[in-house]
Coordinates of C-alpha atoms in Angstrom, one line a residue:
Chain R
X1 CA -19.5 -6.6 9.5
X2 CA -17.1 -5.5 12.2
X3 CA -18.0 -8.5 14.4
X4 CA -16.1 -10.5 11.8
X5 CA -12.8 -9.8 13.6
X6 CA -13.9 -9.8 17.2
X7 CA -10.4 -10.8 18.4
X8 CA -8.8 -7.6 17.1
X9 CA -8.2 -6.3 20.6
X10 CA -7.5 -9.7 22.2
X11 CA -4.1 -10.1 20.5
X12 CA -2.3 -7.3 22.3
X13 CA -3.3 -4.9 25.0
X14 CA -4.8 -1.7 23.6
X15 CA -2.4 1.2 23.1
X16 CA -2.9 4.3 25.3
X17 CA -4.3 7.3 23.4
X18 CA -0.9 9.1 23.5
X19 CA 1.8 10.0 20.9
X20 CA 4.4 7.6 19.7
X21 CA 7.1 7.9 17.0
X22 CA 8.1 6.2 13.8
X23 CA 11.3 4.3 14.4
X24 CA 14.3 4.7 12.1
X25 CA 17.5 2.5 12.1
X26 CA 19.5 5.6 13.1
X27 CA 17.7 5.6 16.5
X28 CA 17.7 1.9 17.4
X29 CA 20.7 2.0 19.8
X30 CA 19.7 5.2 21.5
X31 CA 16.1 3.9 22.0
X32 CA 17.3 0.7 23.5
X33 CA 19.9 2.4 25.8
X34 CA 17.6 5.2 27.0
X35 CA 14.2 3.6 26.8
X36 CA 12.3 6.8 26.7
X37 CA 8.6 6.5 27.7
X38 CA 6.5 6.1 24.6
X39 CA 3.0 4.5 24.3
X40 CA 4.0 2.7 21.1
X41 CA 6.4 2.8 18.2
X42 CA 5.6 2.4 14.5
X43 CA 7.6 0.7 11.7
X44 CA 7.1 0.3 8.0
X45 CA 6.4 -3.4 7.6
X46 CA 8.3 -3.6 4.3
X47 CA 11.6 -2.7 6.1
X48 CA 11.4 -6.0 8.0
X49 CA 10.9 -8.3 5.1
X50 CA 14.5 -9.5 5.2
X51 CA 15.0 -13.0 6.5
X52 CA 17.2 -12.1 9.5
X53 CA 20.0 -9.9 10.6
X54 CA 20.2 -6.7 12.7
X55 CA 16.8 -5.3 11.7
X56 CA 15.0 -8.2 13.3
X57 CA 17.4 -8.3 16.3
X58 CA 16.7 -4.6 17.0
X59 CA 12.9 -5.0 16.4
X60 CA 12.8 -8.0 18.8
X61 CA 14.6 -6.0 21.5
X62 CA 12.3 -2.9 20.9
X63 CA 9.2 -5.2 21.0
X64 CA 10.2 -6.1 24.6
X65 CA 9.9 -2.5 25.6
X66 CA 7.2 -1.0 23.4
X67 CA 3.9 -2.0 21.8
X68 CA 4.4 -2.1 18.0
X69 CA 2.4 -0.7 15.2
X70 CA 3.0 -2.1 11.7
X71 CA 2.4 0.4 9.0
X72 CA 2.4 -1.0 5.4
X73 CA 3.2 1.1 2.3
X74 CA 3.2 -1.5 -0.4
X75 CA 0.0 -3.6 -0.3
X76 CA -1.6 -1.5 -3.1
X77 CA -5.2 -1.8 -1.7
X78 CA -6.4 0.5 -4.5
X79 CA -4.7 -1.5 -7.2
X80 CA -6.8 -2.8 -10.1
X81 CA -5.0 -6.2 -9.9
X82 CA -5.3 -8.9 -7.3
X83 CA -3.1 -8.4 -4.2
X84 CA 0.5 -9.8 -4.3
X85 CA 0.2 -13.2 -2.5
X86 CA 3.9 -13.3 -1.7
X87 CA 3.7 -9.9 0.0
X88 CA 0.6 -10.9 1.9
X89 CA 2.4 -14.0 3.1
X90 CA 5.4 -12.0 4.3
X91 CA 3.0 -9.6 6.1
X92 CA 1.2 -12.4 7.8
X93 CA 4.5 -14.0 9.0
X94 CA 5.6 -10.7 10.5
X95 CA 2.3 -10.2 12.3
X96 CA 2.4 -13.7 13.7
X97 CA 6.0 -13.2 14.9
X98 CA 5.7 -9.8 16.4
X99 CA 2.0 -9.6 17.4
X100 CA 1.7 -5.8 16.7
X101 CA -1.0 -3.9 18.6
X102 CA -1.9 -1.9 15.5
X103 CA -1.8 -2.8 11.8
X104 CA -2.4 -0.3 9.0
X105 CA -2.2 0.4 5.3
X106 CA -3.3 3.1 2.8
X107 CA -6.1 4.0 0.4
X108 CA -3.7 4.1 -2.5
X109 CA -2.1 1.9 -5.1
X110 CA 1.5 1.2 -5.8
X111 CA 1.7 -1.9 -8.0
X112 CA 0.6 -2.6 -11.5
X113 CA 1.8 -4.9 -14.3
X114 CA 4.6 -6.4 -12.3
X115 CA 6.1 -3.0 -11.3
X116 CA 6.3 -1.8 -7.7
X117 CA 6.2 2.0 -7.8
X118 CA 7.1 2.8 -4.2
X119 CA 4.7 5.7 -3.9
X120 CA 1.2 6.0 -2.6
X121 CA -0.7 6.7 -5.8
X122 CA -4.2 8.2 -5.9
X123 CA -7.4 6.3 -6.6
X124 CA -10.4 7.9 -8.3
X125 CA -13.3 7.8 -5.8
X126 CA -15.8 5.8 -7.9
X127 CA -18.1 2.9 -7.1
X128 CA -15.7 0.7 -9.0
X129 CA -12.8 1.7 -6.8
X130 CA -14.9 1.3 -3.7
X131 CA -15.6 -2.3 -4.6
X132 CA -11.9 -3.0 -5.4
X133 CA -10.6 -1.4 -2.2
X134 CA -13.2 -3.2 -0.1
X135 CA -12.3 -6.6 -1.6
X136 CA -8.6 -6.0 -1.1
X137 CA -9.1 -4.9 2.5
X138 CA -11.2 -8.1 3.0
X139 CA -8.3 -10.2 1.5
X140 CA -5.8 -8.5 3.8
X141 CA -7.9 -8.8 6.9
X142 CA -8.6 -12.4 6.1
X143 CA -4.9 -13.2 5.6
X144 CA -3.9 -11.5 8.8
X145 CA -6.9 -12.7 10.8
X146 CA -7.6 -9.3 12.2
X147 CA -9.1 -5.9 11.3
X148 CA -6.8 -3.2 9.9
X149 CA -6.7 0.5 9.8
X150 CA -6.6 2.3 6.5
X151 CA -5.1 5.8 6.0
X152 CA -6.4 8.7 3.9
X153 CA -3.8 9.7 1.3
X154 CA -2.2 13.0 0.5
X155 CA -2.9 13.7 -3.2
X156 CA -1.6 16.0 -5.9
X157 CA -4.2 15.2 -8.5
X158 CA -7.9 14.6 -8.4
X159 CA -10.1 12.9 -11.0
X160 CA -13.0 14.3 -13.0
X161 CA -14.7 10.8 -12.7
X162 CA -14.7 10.8 -8.9
X163 CA -18.4 10.2 -7.9
X164 CA -17.9 10.1 -4.1
X165 CA -16.2 12.7 -1.9
X166 CA -13.1 11.5 -0.1
X167 CA -14.5 11.5 3.5
X168 CA -17.6 9.6 2.4
X169 CA -15.5 7.2 0.4
X170 CA -13.4 6.4 3.5
X171 CA -16.4 6.0 5.7
X172 CA -18.1 3.7 3.2
X173 CA -14.9 1.6 2.8
X174 CA -14.7 1.2 6.6
X175 CA -18.4 0.4 7.0
X176 CA -18.3 -2.2 4.2
X177 CA -15.1 -3.9 5.2
X178 CA -15.1 -3.6 9.0
X179 CA -11.8 -1.9 9.0
X180 CA -11.3 1.4 10.9
X181 CA -9.5 4.6 9.8
X182 CA -6.0 5.9 10.4
X183 CA -6.7 9.7 10.1
X184 CA -3.6 11.5 8.8
X185 CA -4.3 15.1 9.6
X186 CA -1.3 16.4 7.7
X187 CA -2.5 14.5 4.6
X188 CA -5.9 16.2 4.9
X189 CA -4.2 19.6 5.2
X190 CA -1.9 18.9 2.2
X191 CA -4.8 17.6 0.0
X192 CA -7.1 20.5 1.1
X193 CA -4.5 23.0 -0.1
X194 CA -3.8 21.1 -3.4
X195 CA -7.4 20.8 -4.3
X196 CA -8.9 23.8 -2.6
X197 CA -11.2 22.3 -0.1
X198 CA -11.8 23.2 3.6
X199 CA -9.9 20.7 5.9
X200 CA -12.2 21.4 8.8
X201 CA -15.3 20.5 6.8
X202 CA -13.5 17.4 5.6
X203 CA -12.6 16.3 9.1
X204 CA -16.1 17.0 10.5
X205 CA -17.5 14.3 8.1
X206 CA -15.5 11.4 9.7
X207 CA -17.4 9.8 12.6
X208 CA -15.1 9.5 15.6
X209 CA -15.9 5.9 16.3
X210 CA -14.2 4.9 13.0
X211 CA -10.9 6.5 13.9
X212 CA -8.4 4.1 15.5
X213 CA -5.2 6.1 15.1
X214 CA -4.0 9.6 14.0
X215 CA -0.8 10.5 12.1
X216 CA 0.9 13.8 12.2
X217 CA 3.9 14.9 10.0
X218 CA 5.6 17.8 8.3
X219 CA 5.3 18.6 4.6
X220 CA 7.0 21.0 2.2
X221 CA 5.7 23.7 -0.1
X222 CA 6.7 23.9 -3.7
X223 CA 6.2 27.2 -5.4
X224 CA 6.2 28.0 -9.2
X225 CA 5.0 31.6 -9.8
X226 CA 1.5 31.8 -8.5
X227 CA 1.1 28.0 -8.3
X228 CA 1.9 26.3 -5.0
X229 CA 1.6 22.7 -4.1
X230 CA 2.1 21.1 -0.7
X231 CA 4.1 17.9 -0.8
X232 CA 3.8 15.3 2.0
X233 CA 7.5 14.5 2.5
X234 CA 7.6 13.8 6.3
X235 CA 10.8 15.8 6.5
X236 CA 10.1 18.6 9.0
X237 CA 8.1 19.7 12.1
X238 CA 4.3 19.5 12.1
X239 CA 3.0 22.9 10.9
X240 CA 1.0 25.2 13.2
X241 CA -2.2 24.8 11.1
X242 CA -2.0 21.0 11.4
X243 CA -1.5 21.3 15.2
X244 CA -4.7 23.4 15.2
X245 CA -6.6 20.8 13.3
X246 CA -5.3 18.1 15.6
X247 CA -6.5 19.9 18.7
X248 CA -9.9 20.4 17.1
X249 CA -10.2 16.8 16.1
X250 CA -9.3 15.6 19.6
X251 CA -11.8 18.1 21.0
X252 CA -14.5 16.5 18.7
X253 CA -13.7 12.8 18.9
X254 CA -11.4 12.4 22.0
X255 CA -7.7 11.4 22.0
X256 CA -6.4 8.5 19.9
X257 CA -3.0 6.7 19.6
X258 CA -1.1 9.3 17.6
X259 CA 2.1 9.0 15.6
X260 CA 4.8 11.5 14.7
X261 CA 6.1 10.5 11.3
X262 CA 9.5 11.8 10.2
X263 CA 11.0 9.8 7.3
X264 CA 13.3 12.2 5.3
X265 CA 16.1 14.4 6.8
X266 CA 15.5 12.4 10.0
X267 CA 16.6 14.5 13.0
X268 CA 18.0 13.5 16.4
X269 CA 15.8 11.2 18.5
X270 CA 15.3 14.0 21.0
X271 CA 13.5 16.1 18.3
X272 CA 11.1 13.3 17.6
X273 CA 10.4 12.8 21.4
X274 CA 9.8 16.5 21.8
X275 CA 7.4 16.5 18.9
X276 CA 5.5 13.5 20.5
X277 CA 5.4 15.4 23.9
X278 CA 4.0 18.4 22.1
X279 CA 1.3 16.2 20.6
X280 CA 0.4 15.0 24.0
X281 CA 0.1 18.5 25.3
X282 CA -2.1 19.6 22.4
X283 CA -4.2 16.5 22.8
X284 CA -4.7 17.1 26.5
X285 CA -6.0 20.6 25.8
X286 CA -8.3 19.2 23.1
X287 CA -9.5 16.5 25.3
X288 CA -10.4 18.9 28.0
X289 CA -12.6 20.6 25.5
X290 CA -14.0 17.2 24.4
X291 CA -14.9 16.3 28.0
X292 CA -16.5 19.7 28.5
X293 CA -18.7 19.1 25.4
X294 CA -19.5 15.5 26.2
Chain A
X1 CA -12.4 7.9 -17.7
X2 CA -10.7 4.8 -18.9
X3 CA -11.2 1.8 -16.7
X4 CA -9.0 1.6 -13.6
X5 CA -6.5 -0.8 -15.1
X6 CA -5.9 1.4 -18.1
X7 CA -5.2 4.4 -15.9
X8 CA -2.9 2.4 -13.6
X9 CA -1.1 1.0 -16.6
X10 CA -0.5 4.4 -18.2
X11 CA 0.5 5.9 -14.8
X12 CA 3.0 3.1 -14.1
X13 CA 4.6 3.6 -17.5
X14 CA 4.8 7.4 -16.9
X15 CA 6.3 7.0 -13.5
X16 CA 9.0 4.6 -14.5
X17 CA 9.9 6.3 -17.8
X18 CA 13.0 8.5 -17.8
X19 CA 12.5 11.8 -15.9
X20 CA 11.0 14.5 -18.1
X21 CA 8.2 17.0 -18.1
X22 CA 6.0 15.2 -20.6
X23 CA 2.7 13.9 -19.2
X24 CA 0.7 11.7 -21.6
X25 CA -2.6 13.1 -22.7
X26 CA -4.5 10.1 -21.3
X27 CA -3.3 11.0 -17.8
X28 CA -3.8 14.8 -18.2
X29 CA -7.4 14.2 -19.3
X30 CA -8.2 12.5 -16.1
X31 CA -8.1 15.7 -14.1
X32 CA -11.2 17.8 -13.6
X33 CA -11.6 20.6 -16.2
X34 CA -9.7 23.7 -15.2
X35 CA -7.3 21.8 -12.9
X36 CA -4.2 24.0 -12.5
X37 CA -0.8 22.9 -13.7
X38 CA -1.4 19.2 -14.5
X39 CA 2.2 18.7 -15.4
X40 CA 3.5 20.0 -12.1
X41 CA 1.0 17.8 -10.2
X42 CA 2.0 14.6 -12.0
X43 CA 5.7 15.6 -11.6
X44 CA 5.3 15.4 -7.8
X45 CA 4.5 11.7 -8.1
X46 CA 7.4 11.1 -10.5
X47 CA 9.8 13.0 -8.3
X48 CA 8.7 11.0 -5.3
X49 CA 9.2 7.7 -7.1
X50 CA 12.7 8.6 -8.4
X51 CA 13.8 10.2 -5.1
X52 CA 12.8 7.2 -3.1
X53 CA 14.6 4.8 -5.5
X54 CA 17.8 6.9 -5.8
X55 CA 17.9 7.0 -1.9
X56 CA 17.5 3.2 -1.8
X57 CA 20.4 2.8 -4.1
X58 CA 22.5 5.3 -2.1
X59 CA 21.8 3.3 1.0
X60 CA 23.0 0.1 -0.6
X61 CA 26.0 1.5 -2.5
X62 CA 27.6 4.1 -0.3
X63 CA 31.2 3.3 -1.4
X64 CA 30.1 3.7 -5.1
X65 CA 28.6 7.1 -4.3
X66 CA 31.8 8.2 -2.7
X67 CA 33.9 6.9 -5.6
X68 CA 32.0 8.6 -8.3
X69 CA 30.6 11.6 -6.4
X70 CA 27.0 12.4 -5.4
X71 CA 26.1 14.1 -8.7
X72 CA 27.3 11.4 -11.0
X73 CA 25.8 8.7 -8.7
X74 CA 22.4 10.3 -9.1
X75 CA 22.8 10.4 -12.9
X76 CA 23.8 6.7 -13.0
X77 CA 21.1 5.7 -10.5
X78 CA 18.4 7.5 -12.6
X79 CA 19.6 5.7 -15.7
X80 CA 19.5 2.4 -13.9
X81 CA 16.0 3.0 -12.4
X82 CA 14.6 3.9 -15.9
X83 CA 16.0 0.6 -17.2
X84 CA 15.3 -1.6 -14.2
X85 CA 12.3 -0.4 -12.1
X86 CA 11.6 -2.3 -9.0
X87 CA 9.3 -5.3 -9.0
X88 CA 8.8 -6.0 -5.3
X89 CA 7.0 -4.1 -2.6
X90 CA 10.1 -4.2 -0.3
X91 CA 13.1 -2.2 -1.4
X92 CA 15.5 -4.3 0.7
X93 CA 16.8 -6.1 -2.4
X94 CA 16.4 -3.3 -4.9
X95 CA 19.5 -2.7 -7.0
X96 CA 20.7 -6.3 -7.5
X97 CA 21.3 -5.5 -11.1
X98 CA 23.2 -2.3 -10.4
X99 CA 26.7 -3.9 -10.3
X100 CA 26.2 -5.4 -13.7
X101 CA 24.8 -2.1 -15.0
X102 CA 27.8 -0.2 -13.7
X103 CA 30.2 -2.7 -15.2
X104 CA 28.6 -2.1 -18.6
X105 CA 28.0 1.7 -18.2
X106 CA 30.1 3.5 -20.9
X107 CA 30.4 6.6 -18.7
X108 CA 32.6 4.8 -16.1
X109 CA 34.5 2.6 -18.5
X110 CA 37.7 4.1 -17.1
X111 CA 36.9 2.7 -13.7
X112 CA 36.9 -1.0 -14.5
X113 CA 36.7 -2.1 -10.8
X114 CA 33.4 -0.2 -10.1
X115 CA 31.1 -3.1 -11.0
X116 CA 33.0 -5.4 -8.6
X117 CA 33.0 -2.9 -5.7
X118 CA 29.2 -2.6 -6.2
X119 CA 29.0 -6.4 -6.2
X120 CA 30.7 -6.5 -2.9
X121 CA 28.4 -3.9 -1.5
X122 CA 25.4 -5.9 -2.7
X123 CA 26.8 -9.1 -1.1
X124 CA 27.3 -7.1 2.1
X125 CA 23.6 -6.2 2.1
X126 CA 22.6 -9.7 1.3
X127 CA 24.6 -11.0 4.3
X128 CA 23.2 -8.3 6.5
X129 CA 19.6 -9.4 5.8
X130 CA 20.2 -13.2 5.5
X131 CA 18.6 -15.7 7.8
X132 CA 20.0 -15.9 11.3
X133 CA 21.8 -19.1 12.3
X134 CA 24.0 -20.3 15.2
X135 CA 27.5 -21.0 14.0
X136 CA 28.8 -24.4 15.1
X137 CA 30.8 -24.4 18.3
X138 CA 31.4 -27.9 19.3
X139 CA 34.8 -29.7 18.8
X140 CA 33.5 -32.3 16.3
X141 CA 32.5 -29.5 14.0
X142 CA 36.0 -28.2 13.7
X143 CA 37.5 -31.5 12.8
X144 CA 37.5 -32.0 9.0
X145 CA 36.5 -35.7 8.8
X146 CA 36.4 -36.8 5.2
X147 CA 32.8 -37.9 5.3
X148 CA 31.1 -34.9 6.9
X149 CA 29.2 -32.4 4.8
X150 CA 29.7 -29.0 6.5
X151 CA 26.9 -26.5 5.7
X152 CA 27.9 -22.9 5.2
X153 CA 26.3 -20.2 7.4
X154 CA 23.2 -18.9 5.5
X155 CA 24.8 -15.4 5.3
X156 CA 28.0 -16.7 3.6
X157 CA 28.6 -15.1 0.1
X158 CA 31.7 -15.7 -2.1
X159 CA 33.2 -13.5 -4.7
X160 CA 36.4 -13.0 -6.6
X161 CA 37.7 -10.1 -8.5
X162 CA 40.8 -9.2 -10.5
X163 CA 41.0 -5.9 -8.6
X164 CA 41.6 -5.3 -4.9
X165 CA 37.9 -4.6 -4.3
X166 CA 37.9 -5.1 -0.6
X167 CA 40.7 -2.6 -0.2
X168 CA 38.9 -0.1 -2.4
X169 CA 35.7 -0.7 -0.5
X170 CA 37.4 -0.3 2.9
X171 CA 38.9 3.0 1.9
X172 CA 35.5 4.3 0.8
X173 CA 33.2 3.1 3.6
X174 CA 33.5 6.1 5.9
X175 CA 33.8 9.8 5.6
X176 CA 37.6 9.9 5.9
X177 CA 39.5 12.4 3.7
X178 CA 40.2 11.3 0.2
X179 CA 43.7 10.2 -0.6
X180 CA 45.3 8.8 -3.7
X181 CA 46.2 5.2 -3.2
X182 CA 48.0 2.9 -5.8
X183 CA 46.3 -0.5 -5.8
X184 CA 47.6 -2.4 -8.8
X185 CA 45.3 -5.2 -10.1
X186 CA 45.7 -8.2 -7.8
X187 CA 43.2 -11.0 -7.7
X188 CA 41.2 -11.2 -4.5
X189 CA 39.0 -14.0 -3.1
X190 CA 36.4 -12.9 -0.6
X191 CA 34.1 -14.4 1.9
X192 CA 31.3 -12.1 3.1
X193 CA 29.6 -13.5 6.2
X194 CA 27.6 -12.5 9.2
X195 CA 28.3 -15.2 11.9
X196 CA 27.1 -12.8 14.7
X197 CA 25.6 -9.3 14.5
X198 CA 28.3 -7.7 12.2
X199 CA 28.9 -8.5 8.6
X200 CA 32.6 -9.4 7.9
X201 CA 34.4 -9.2 4.6
X202 CA 37.3 -11.7 4.8
X203 CA 40.1 -12.0 2.2
X204 CA 40.9 -15.7 1.8
X205 CA 43.6 -17.7 -0.1
X206 CA 42.6 -19.3 -3.4
X207 CA 42.6 -22.7 -1.7
X208 CA 40.1 -21.6 0.9
X209 CA 37.9 -20.0 -1.7
X210 CA 38.0 -23.3 -3.7
X211 CA 37.0 -25.3 -0.6
X212 CA 34.2 -22.8 0.4
X213 CA 32.9 -22.9 -3.2
X214 CA 32.8 -26.7 -3.0
X215 CA 31.0 -26.6 0.4
X216 CA 28.5 -24.2 -1.1
X217 CA 27.8 -26.8 -3.8
X218 CA 27.2 -29.5 -1.1
X219 CA 30.7 -31.2 -1.1
X220 CA 32.0 -33.3 1.7
X221 CA 35.3 -32.4 3.4
X222 CA 37.0 -34.9 1.1
X223 CA 35.6 -33.2 -1.9
X224 CA 36.4 -29.8 -0.7
X225 CA 40.0 -30.9 0.1
X226 CA 40.4 -32.2 -3.4
X227 CA 39.3 -28.8 -4.8
X228 CA 41.6 -26.8 -2.4
X229 CA 44.6 -29.0 -3.2
X230 CA 44.0 -28.7 -6.9
X231 CA 43.8 -24.9 -6.5
X232 CA 46.8 -24.7 -4.2
X233 CA 49.2 -27.6 -4.3
X234 CA 50.4 -28.5 -0.7
X235 CA 47.3 -26.7 0.8
X236 CA 47.0 -27.4 4.6
X237 CA 43.3 -28.3 4.5
X238 CA 43.0 -29.2 8.2
X239 CA 44.5 -25.9 9.5
X240 CA 42.4 -23.8 7.2
X241 CA 39.2 -25.8 7.9
X242 CA 39.7 -25.4 11.7
X243 CA 40.2 -21.7 11.3
X244 CA 37.1 -21.4 9.2
X245 CA 35.0 -23.4 11.7
X246 CA 36.3 -21.3 14.6
X247 CA 35.4 -18.2 12.6
X248 CA 31.7 -19.2 12.5
X249 CA 31.7 -20.2 8.8
X250 CA 29.6 -23.3 9.4
X251 CA 26.2 -23.8 10.9
X252 CA 25.8 -25.9 14.1
X253 CA 24.3 -29.3 14.0
X254 CA 24.1 -29.6 10.3
X255 CA 27.1 -31.7 9.5
X256 CA 25.9 -35.1 8.4
X257 CA 27.8 -38.3 8.3
X258 CA 27.5 -40.7 5.4
X259 CA 26.2 -44.0 6.7
X260 CA 28.3 -46.6 5.0
X261 CA 27.0 -50.1 5.0

C-alpha cells in the first residue's frame, strides 16, 4: 500500500532527525530577526485558513528559512460522517502553496452533525472504527496527493467495546492506509496514567519503521481526593518521565524529527529553543545506545 | 455500545450544552465496568472545548474583555458558546454572532455601545485575514472620472454607529490604566481596511461613507458622487476621492471604463 504515494519524499528535502518547535504568532518577529538554527517548525494548519494578511506574510517569510510541518487538528479522521470537503480543499490549497516537508493529523474526531467541537475526541478501537479511520486517511491522502502521519491521542475515557489495543489499532491503521505514525510520547504517558497501563510496554509495540515524527509536550495533573487525571494541555516543560521514555524510544528506533509543543501559557522563544536543545541532547544519548545495539 | 454515530451525536450534544456536571447515561455506560470517576473524565473534554472557545473569543474581542472585565467576559462567552457552538474546523471566524449577542444580552443593557464595539473588533479581524491585494498607485487611479468603477480593497469594511465606538475601542486596545472619559453619543462612520501589513480604522465623513458604500455595491464614480452629494450637500468629491485613492482604498488595475458606442 505504501507504494501508493512514492513521491512523499520528493516534494521537499527530508527533515533532519533533530528537534524543532511549534510556532506561535507571539514569536514570528523574533524568529525572523534572530533566525535560530532549527531543523523545522510546525504550525497548526487551521490557523492559516484565512485568505491573506499577516499570518500568511509571516509564514511565507518563515518558509524561506525553515522546512515546514503542517499539523492539522480539525480533520476528524475518526468521525462517523464523511470528511468535510471544504476543509479538505483548504488543506490542499495550503499544501500546494507551502509544500510542507511533513503533514500530520490525529486519530480522533472533532466534528459531528454540523458542529465543530475543537477538541481531539476519543475513538473506540473497534473494527468499525478501523475501517472508518482507514477510509478517511485514504481520502485525505488522495486529496493531498501524499502520505500523511497520524498521531496517537491523549485520552481521558476508554470504551468497554474496544476490541483492539491502542498500539495495534495504530499499527493496523498505518499498514492498511500507507500512512506513518506521529508518536506523541507525552500522550502515551498521559493515557497510561489515566487508564492504568504501562507506557513502556505500549511503546515497545510500535515498529520503528512506522514512526515518522515524535511529539513532546508538557501536561498538567488534576487531583480530586484519591483520583488523579493527567491532562494534555501543552502548557509546561516536558516532564522527567517523558524525557526518559523519549530516550528509550530513540535508543530502540533511532532518532526522528521531534517537536516541542507548547500551546497554552506560551513562554519566551528562548524557553522553547532550550527545550528543543534538550531534546537533541537526550536523543543523542539515546542514539548512542541505539547504535551500540544495532 | 451504540453505533459510532449515536455516540458521537450524544457526545457532541453533551460537549456543547451549558457547562454542568451531568453526563448522560448513554455516555457513562460506554466506559468499561469499574472505570473510576466517569463524570470527572468526561468533564475534562467539556472543559477543553469551553476553554478553547472562550480563548478564541478573548483573542478576537480584547477591548470587550477590558470593558466588562475578565470574569464577566467569561460568563458572557460561555452563554454565547452554549447558544452558538462553532461549525467550522478553523476558529479564525468564530464569534461572528457575538456582537449581536452582546447587543441583545440583558446583563449588559446599560452598556448600549458594547455590541458596536464588538462589531468593530470583528471587522478588524476580518480585515486582518482578508485576501491580500496591491492598492492602486498610478495617477489614473486617483482621478475620479465619471465612468470608472473603482474596486475597493478586499479588506475594506464599513460600519456606522450612533456611539463613538472607534474612540472607545482605541481607549481599550492596550493595557493602559483605566480612566473615566465622557464620550457623548455622536454618530461615527468608519472604514476598516488593511492596505498594507497593518489594519487601519479610519473615521470618515458621512459623504465619504456614502461614496464608499456605493463603491461597495459596484457604483461608478458618477454614482458614488451622487450618493455623497445627497448625503452631504456641497461635498468635494474629487478631493475626497483622491485622498481615499492615495490611502490605498482601491485595488490596482481593476478600474474599468465603460465602452460607449
